[in-house]
XYZ file of C-alpha atoms in Angstrom:
256
model
C 2.939 -14.100 7.490
C 4.661 -15.255 10.711
C 6.557 -11.972 10.816
C 3.315 -10.035 10.411
C 1.634 -12.032 13.178
C 4.585 -11.557 15.522
C 4.677 -7.813 14.959
C 0.933 -7.503 15.373
C 0.941 -9.440 18.670
C 3.884 -7.406 19.878
C 2.110 -4.253 18.818
C -1.110 -5.172 20.631
C 0.623 -6.364 23.804
C 0.858 -4.350 26.996
C 4.332 -5.355 28.194
C 6.718 -2.416 28.317
C 4.152 -0.272 26.541
C 2.907 3.115 27.613
C 0.490 5.645 26.222
C 2.166 7.916 23.694
C 3.118 11.291 25.155
C 6.059 12.269 22.974
C 4.088 14.052 20.266
C 2.985 17.630 20.579
C -0.750 18.293 20.162
C 0.043 19.870 16.794
C 2.955 18.678 14.647
C 3.706 17.906 10.993
C 6.116 15.282 9.625
C 7.183 15.026 6.002
C 7.995 11.379 5.174
C 10.529 10.384 2.514
C 12.026 6.953 1.947
C 12.578 3.874 -0.122
C 13.359 0.204 -0.016
C 12.688 -3.172 -1.585
C 9.380 -4.804 -2.531
C 8.145 -8.140 -3.820
C 5.175 -8.293 -6.152
C 3.248 -11.467 -6.980
C 0.303 -11.622 -9.371
C -1.805 -13.956 -11.436
C -3.576 -12.028 -14.204
C -5.919 -14.359 -16.077
C -6.293 -11.825 -18.905
C -2.548 -12.010 -19.458
C -1.589 -15.562 -18.478
C -2.613 -18.342 -16.076
C 0.953 -18.386 -14.741
C 2.081 -16.848 -11.464
C 4.440 -13.901 -11.947
C 6.613 -12.566 -9.127
C 9.747 -10.522 -8.611
C 11.629 -7.991 -6.514
C 11.238 -4.289 -7.220
C 12.320 -0.905 -5.979
C 10.005 1.018 -3.640
C 9.853 4.805 -3.229
C 7.634 6.734 -0.820
C 6.629 10.235 0.155
C 3.831 11.529 2.364
C 3.078 13.173 5.675
C 1.628 12.713 9.145
C -0.153 15.802 10.466
C -1.061 15.513 14.147
C -3.833 17.736 15.470
C -5.392 18.006 18.946
C -8.395 15.903 17.916
C -6.858 13.510 15.396
C -4.298 12.824 12.669
C -4.236 13.397 8.912
C -2.087 10.868 7.047
C -1.025 10.578 3.421
C 1.182 7.807 2.001
C 2.203 7.764 -1.676
C 4.222 4.696 -2.682
C 5.590 3.873 -6.139
C 7.061 0.525 -7.204
C 9.010 -0.274 -10.337
C 10.603 -3.493 -11.553
C 10.146 -6.834 -13.310
C 8.180 -9.951 -12.529
C 8.714 -13.332 -14.153
C 7.130 -16.775 -14.368
C 8.886 -20.124 -14.136
C 8.609 -20.404 -17.903
C 11.017 -17.468 -18.223
C 8.454 -14.974 -19.529
C 8.759 -11.535 -17.960
C 6.810 -8.342 -17.453
C 7.913 -4.822 -16.625
C 5.711 -3.422 -13.861
C 4.760 0.070 -12.734
C 2.549 0.262 -9.631
C 1.496 2.937 -7.173
C -0.719 3.354 -4.121
C -2.112 6.570 -2.640
C -3.599 6.153 0.829
C -4.991 9.182 2.592
C -7.173 9.389 5.655
C -8.148 10.965 8.931
C -8.022 9.152 12.295
C -9.348 10.108 15.728
C -8.502 8.414 19.049
C -11.200 6.176 20.470
C -12.066 7.383 23.990
C -8.653 8.925 24.358
C -6.886 5.545 24.067
C -4.248 4.180 21.679
C -6.854 2.883 19.202
C -7.781 5.307 16.427
C -10.669 5.033 13.965
C -11.450 6.987 10.833
C -12.003 6.972 7.105
C -9.609 6.563 4.189
C -9.472 7.440 0.498
C -7.268 5.122 -1.559
C -6.047 4.819 -5.132
C -4.256 1.816 -6.631
C -2.750 1.526 -10.085
C -0.896 -1.429 -11.590
C 0.464 -1.410 -15.143
C 2.285 -4.286 -16.835
C 4.144 -4.550 -20.115
C 4.624 -8.167 -21.181
C 7.946 -8.686 -22.903
C 7.220 -11.812 -24.959
C 3.527 -11.926 -25.931
C 2.800 -11.293 -29.602
C -0.912 -10.520 -29.803
C -1.117 -8.424 -26.623
C 1.363 -6.851 -24.307
C -0.135 -4.111 -22.079
C -2.348 -4.785 -19.050
C -3.570 -2.593 -16.223
C -6.009 -2.253 -13.337
C -6.964 0.949 -11.498
C -9.086 1.315 -8.352
C -10.337 4.362 -6.471
C -12.015 3.580 -3.162
C -13.162 4.795 0.231
C -13.519 2.774 3.404
C -12.839 2.550 7.124
C -9.410 2.572 8.685
C -8.129 1.708 12.150
C -4.752 2.363 13.750
C -2.921 1.859 17.029
C 0.140 3.769 18.187
C 2.198 2.692 21.191
C 5.416 3.922 22.773
C 7.817 1.434 24.327
C 11.375 1.243 25.617
C 13.994 -1.308 24.561
C 17.666 -1.142 25.564
C 16.945 2.153 27.335
C 15.832 3.693 24.050
C 12.449 5.149 23.245
C 10.604 3.600 20.291
C 7.164 3.810 18.774
C 5.113 1.127 17.038
C 2.480 2.332 14.560
C 0.058 -0.057 12.857
C -2.779 0.757 10.480
C -5.356 -1.303 8.605
C -7.468 -0.065 5.656
C -10.311 -2.014 4.054
C -11.807 -0.274 0.978
C -15.573 -0.800 0.782
C -16.918 1.488 -1.963
C -14.815 0.970 -5.099
C -14.656 2.377 -8.615
C -12.524 0.056 -10.740
C -11.297 -0.142 -14.316
C -9.726 -3.208 -15.845
C -9.981 -4.257 -19.496
C -11.071 -7.779 -20.329
C -8.342 -8.070 -22.943
C -5.515 -5.930 -24.285
C -4.757 -6.527 -27.951
C -2.936 -4.704 -30.687
C -6.258 -3.416 -32.035
C -7.281 -1.962 -28.669
C -4.266 -0.684 -26.777
C -5.229 1.520 -23.805
C -3.799 5.020 -23.353
C -3.264 5.429 -27.105
C -6.733 6.351 -28.369
C -8.659 9.601 -28.251
C -11.600 7.963 -26.461
C -9.521 6.850 -23.443
C -10.657 6.042 -20.818
C -13.064 3.485 -22.235
C -16.041 3.635 -19.886
C -17.039 0.078 -20.799
C -14.355 -1.104 -18.407
C -15.429 1.054 -15.426
C -17.495 -0.558 -12.670
C -18.690 0.544 -9.229
C -19.184 -1.902 -6.391
C -18.038 -3.077 -2.985
C -16.635 -6.360 -1.689
C -18.391 -8.141 -4.533
C -16.067 -6.275 -6.917
C -12.747 -6.015 -5.068
C -11.511 -7.674 -1.901
C -8.644 -5.492 -0.715
C -6.604 -5.265 2.499
C -3.942 -2.642 3.154
C -1.710 -3.117 6.192
C 1.165 -0.924 7.378
C 3.415 -1.619 10.385
C 6.154 0.861 11.236
C 8.744 0.930 14.011
C 9.844 4.528 14.601
C 12.946 5.789 16.416
C 12.962 9.457 17.540
C 16.020 11.439 16.440
C 17.471 14.799 17.365
C 15.690 18.041 16.485
C 12.310 16.292 16.542
C 12.918 14.140 13.462
C 12.243 10.388 13.329
C 13.522 7.317 11.470
C 11.085 4.549 10.598
C 11.281 0.963 9.361
C 8.033 0.325 7.474
C 6.450 -2.923 6.335
C 3.571 -2.418 3.895
C 1.288 -5.153 2.519
C -1.330 -4.552 -0.160
C -3.405 -7.538 -1.266
C -6.417 -7.617 -3.535
C -8.553 -9.923 -5.627
C -10.929 -8.484 -8.206
C -13.624 -9.563 -10.659
C -13.915 -6.226 -12.440
C -13.549 -8.033 -15.771
C -14.422 -11.626 -16.747
C -10.744 -12.511 -16.266
C -9.937 -12.087 -12.531
C -6.625 -11.051 -11.047
C -5.033 -11.694 -7.666
C -2.122 -9.513 -6.648
C 0.061 -8.987 -3.589
C 2.633 -6.273 -2.935
C 4.948 -6.495 0.084
C 7.302 -3.619 0.728
C 10.032 -3.044 3.331
C 11.256 0.545 3.501
C 13.321 2.958 5.560
C 11.609 6.314 5.953
C 12.898 9.598 7.304
C 10.254 11.689 9.111
C 11.304 15.349 8.922
C 9.470 17.595 11.343
C 8.454 20.892 9.797
């Protein structure tokens, strides 16, 4: 959290910062990259224990700049194990799809807009006998805010890009219990609509934060170091879950 605070203060500061003028009014960047992530979760339907572990992170998406705003799409996939102190383990498959449109506020560095997000987390427990598969899926819309600043360090041009998304209207699905008699994804009646709920902050409290330092390259391409944090707490089912995903990635922005 200290790293996040430092980057955010640096990002919001005015020292050595100037209004961005390096981007053309209309440009498109394809983003591809990967890195390392750490997932931590406490799923009361699965276990009261805290599970955590390092995983691989893979991303693709785009930034489409237009004269009046920017279209952004980030698709991130994580894969890897988590474990508890007891030695029990899970194999995890998670993904996030964050899309949105942002427009500058009064021509300044602050941008406001709306976002459409999808989150999916699937876990296979390796040692439970009576149940082994758990999942939660959320589709949401909400506001988003961003700030983009150019700055110079060591006579090099850099860009700092930060974005915050807070989903407000959420459709969520999370089973109360996963047993051998009711395994999801294996029956003809899937999805089971008994598990689907619609709500807002009373249902899911979710924060999505991305901070990226970008270095312009030759031929209009860019190289970015991205920190992504996705945290949520939900009461979709009687057994709540709290989950955090932190991801550090290197992304190549290819201008098309």
